[in-house]
mmCIF file of C-alpha atoms in Angstrom:
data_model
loop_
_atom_site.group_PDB
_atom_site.id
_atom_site.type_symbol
_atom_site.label_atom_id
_atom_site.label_comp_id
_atom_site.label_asym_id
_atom_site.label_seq_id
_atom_site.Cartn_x
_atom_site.Cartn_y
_atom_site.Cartn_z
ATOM 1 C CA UNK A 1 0.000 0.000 0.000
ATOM 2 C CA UNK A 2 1.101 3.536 -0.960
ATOM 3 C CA UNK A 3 0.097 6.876 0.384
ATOM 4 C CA UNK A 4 0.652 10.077 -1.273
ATOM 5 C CA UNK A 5 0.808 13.461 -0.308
ATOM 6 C CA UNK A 6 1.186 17.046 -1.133
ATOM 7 C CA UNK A 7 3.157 19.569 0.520
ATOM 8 C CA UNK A 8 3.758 23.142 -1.095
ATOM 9 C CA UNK A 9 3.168 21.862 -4.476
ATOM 10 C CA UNK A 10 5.590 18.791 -4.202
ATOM 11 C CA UNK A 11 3.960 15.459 -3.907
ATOM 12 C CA UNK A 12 5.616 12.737 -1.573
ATOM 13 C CA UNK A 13 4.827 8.964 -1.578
ATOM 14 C CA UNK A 14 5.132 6.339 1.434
ATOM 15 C CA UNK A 15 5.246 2.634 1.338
ATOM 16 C CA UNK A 16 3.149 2.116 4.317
ATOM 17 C CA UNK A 17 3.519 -1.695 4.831
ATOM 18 C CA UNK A 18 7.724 -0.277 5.241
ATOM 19 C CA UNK A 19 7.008 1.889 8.111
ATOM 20 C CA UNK A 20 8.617 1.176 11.411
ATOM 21 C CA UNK A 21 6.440 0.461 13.915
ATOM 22 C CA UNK A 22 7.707 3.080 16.971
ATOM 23 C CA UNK A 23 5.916 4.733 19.404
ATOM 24 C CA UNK A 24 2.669 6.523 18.777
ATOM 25 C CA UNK A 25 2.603 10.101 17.599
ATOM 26 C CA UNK A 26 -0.556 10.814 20.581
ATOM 27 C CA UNK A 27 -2.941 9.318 21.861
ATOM 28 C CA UNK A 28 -6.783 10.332 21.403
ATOM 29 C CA UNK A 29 -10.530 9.979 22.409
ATOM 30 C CA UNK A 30 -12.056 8.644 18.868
ATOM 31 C CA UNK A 31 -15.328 9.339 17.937
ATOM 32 C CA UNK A 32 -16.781 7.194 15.172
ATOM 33 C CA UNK A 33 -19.711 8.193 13.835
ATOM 34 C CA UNK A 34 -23.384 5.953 13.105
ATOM 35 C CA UNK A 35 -24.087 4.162 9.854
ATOM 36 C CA UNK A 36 -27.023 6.961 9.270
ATOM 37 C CA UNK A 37 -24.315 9.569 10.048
ATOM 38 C CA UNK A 38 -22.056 8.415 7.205
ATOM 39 C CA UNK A 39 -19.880 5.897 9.041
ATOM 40 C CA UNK A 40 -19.026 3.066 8.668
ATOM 41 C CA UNK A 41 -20.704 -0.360 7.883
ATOM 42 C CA UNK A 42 -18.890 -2.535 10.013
ATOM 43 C CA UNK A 43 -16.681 -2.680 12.514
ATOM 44 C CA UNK A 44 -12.807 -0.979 12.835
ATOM 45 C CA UNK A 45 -10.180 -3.199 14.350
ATOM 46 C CA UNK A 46 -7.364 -2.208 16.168
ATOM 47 C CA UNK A 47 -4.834 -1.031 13.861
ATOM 48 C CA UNK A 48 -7.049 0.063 11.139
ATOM 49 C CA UNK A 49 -5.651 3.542 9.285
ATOM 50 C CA UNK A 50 -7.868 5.991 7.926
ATOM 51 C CA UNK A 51 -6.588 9.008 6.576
ATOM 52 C CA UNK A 52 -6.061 12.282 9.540
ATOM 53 C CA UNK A 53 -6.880 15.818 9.025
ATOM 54 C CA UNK A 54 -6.653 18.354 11.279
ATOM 55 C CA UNK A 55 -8.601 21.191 11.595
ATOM 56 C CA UNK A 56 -6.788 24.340 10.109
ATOM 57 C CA UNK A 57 -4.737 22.277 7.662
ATOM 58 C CA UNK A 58 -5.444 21.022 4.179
ATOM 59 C CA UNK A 59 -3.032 17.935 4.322
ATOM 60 C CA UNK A 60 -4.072 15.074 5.041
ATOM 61 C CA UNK A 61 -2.060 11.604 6.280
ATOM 62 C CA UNK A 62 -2.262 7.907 7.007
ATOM 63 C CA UNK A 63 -3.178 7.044 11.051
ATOM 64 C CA UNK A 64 -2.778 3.458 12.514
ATOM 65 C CA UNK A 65 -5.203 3.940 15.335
ATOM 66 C CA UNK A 66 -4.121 1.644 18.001
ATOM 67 C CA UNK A 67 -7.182 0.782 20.540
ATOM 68 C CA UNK A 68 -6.433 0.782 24.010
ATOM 69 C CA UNK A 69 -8.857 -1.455 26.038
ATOM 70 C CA UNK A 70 -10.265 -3.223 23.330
ATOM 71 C CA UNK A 71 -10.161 -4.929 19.574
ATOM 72 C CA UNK A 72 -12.869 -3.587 17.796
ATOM 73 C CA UNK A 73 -15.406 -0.481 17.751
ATOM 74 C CA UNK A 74 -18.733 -0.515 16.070
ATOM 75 C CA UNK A 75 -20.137 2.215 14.396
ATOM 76 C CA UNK A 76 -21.135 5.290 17.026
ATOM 77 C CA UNK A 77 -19.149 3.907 19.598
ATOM 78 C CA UNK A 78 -16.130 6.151 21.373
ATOM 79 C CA UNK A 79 -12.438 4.815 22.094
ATOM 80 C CA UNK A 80 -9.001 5.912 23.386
ATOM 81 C CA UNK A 81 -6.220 4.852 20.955
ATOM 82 C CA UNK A 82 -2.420 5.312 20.136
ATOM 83 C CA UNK A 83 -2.141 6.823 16.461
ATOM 84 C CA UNK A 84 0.939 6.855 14.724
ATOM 85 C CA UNK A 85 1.124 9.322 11.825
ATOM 86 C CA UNK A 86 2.705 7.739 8.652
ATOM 87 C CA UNK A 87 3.912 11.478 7.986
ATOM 88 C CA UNK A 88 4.224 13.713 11.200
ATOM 89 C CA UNK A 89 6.981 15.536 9.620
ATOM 90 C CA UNK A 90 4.242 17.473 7.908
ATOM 91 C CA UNK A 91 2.733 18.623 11.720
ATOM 92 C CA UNK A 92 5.701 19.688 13.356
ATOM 93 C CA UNK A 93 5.085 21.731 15.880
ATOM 94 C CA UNK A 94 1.425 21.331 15.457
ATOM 95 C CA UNK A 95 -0.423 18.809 17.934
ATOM 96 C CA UNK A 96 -1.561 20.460 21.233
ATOM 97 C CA UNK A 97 -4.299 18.802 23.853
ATOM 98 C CA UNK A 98 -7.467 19.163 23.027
ATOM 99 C CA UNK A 99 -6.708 19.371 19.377
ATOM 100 C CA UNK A 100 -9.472 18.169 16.946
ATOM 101 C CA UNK A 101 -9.128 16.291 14.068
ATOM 102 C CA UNK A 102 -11.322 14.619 11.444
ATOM 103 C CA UNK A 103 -10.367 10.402 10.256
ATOM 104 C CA UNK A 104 -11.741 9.476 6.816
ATOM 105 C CA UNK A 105 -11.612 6.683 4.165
ATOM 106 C CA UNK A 106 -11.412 9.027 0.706
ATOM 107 C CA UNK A 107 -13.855 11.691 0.924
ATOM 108 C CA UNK A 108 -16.022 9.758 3.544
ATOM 109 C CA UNK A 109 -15.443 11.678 6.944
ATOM 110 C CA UNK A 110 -16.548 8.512 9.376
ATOM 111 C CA UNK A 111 -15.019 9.741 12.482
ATOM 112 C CA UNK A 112 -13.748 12.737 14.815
ATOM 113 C CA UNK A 113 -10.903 12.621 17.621
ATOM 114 C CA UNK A 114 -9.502 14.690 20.356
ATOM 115 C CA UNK A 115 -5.955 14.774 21.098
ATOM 116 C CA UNK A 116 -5.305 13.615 24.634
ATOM 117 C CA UNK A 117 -1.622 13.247 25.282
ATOM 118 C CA UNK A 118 1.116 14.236 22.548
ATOM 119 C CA UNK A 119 4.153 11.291 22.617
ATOM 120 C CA UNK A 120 6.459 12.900 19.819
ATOM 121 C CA UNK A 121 7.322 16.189 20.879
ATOM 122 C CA UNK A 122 8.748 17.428 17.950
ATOM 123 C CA UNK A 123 4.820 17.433 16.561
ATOM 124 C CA UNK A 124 4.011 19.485 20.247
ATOM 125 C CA UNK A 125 2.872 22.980 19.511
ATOM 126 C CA UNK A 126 5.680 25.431 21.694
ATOM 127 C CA UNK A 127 3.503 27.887 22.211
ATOM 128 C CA UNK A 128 0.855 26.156 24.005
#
């Protein structure tokens, strides 16, 4: 599996099945919305990676959400999990807590999160 990006008009590509497995970028309260809200059909298991944005930024990336506590959330149910960013290069400096974000699959939002603890602190916002 690939992922692609854009930064400032230059277009990166990962080989996510390459990445190392490290620790997690943050952890975060996931929210994932109902069937009739647009979410999902089925379950998510732990490690599943939909796409992150974050609100105030147009690029997007890869998270493996990591669930702490249990295997599997159903549609409309709430979780705590470890995400690690396939590129948090591109956030530097970003991630405070309390931050919101939106996780996706394409243009399908199915899912919002709350940043509870940042782990990487080279994606921890200084000035917070």
């Amino acid at each position: 599996y690939f992922l692609t990006y854009k930064v400032d008009d230059e277009i990166h590509l990962v080989n996510i099945d390459k990445l190392k497995k490290g620790e997690p970028d943050f952890i975060a309260e996931l929210t994932y919305l109902t069937t009739e809200e647009g979410g999902r059909k089925g379950i998510a298991a732990s490690g599943y990676r939909p796409h992150l944005k974050f609100e105030g930024r147009k690029e997007l990336t890869s998270g493996e959400q990591i669930f702490i506590d249990k295997e599997k959330v159903l549609p409309g149910e709430t979780v705590t999990a470890e995400i690690r960013m396939a590129s948090p290069h591109i956030f530097l400096n970003y991630l405070y807590i309390g931050k919101c974000f939106e996780f996706g699959e394409g243009p399908n939002i199915i899912g919002h999160g709350k940043v509870l603890k940042v782990i990487n602190q080279s994606l921890l916002q200084a000035s917070r």
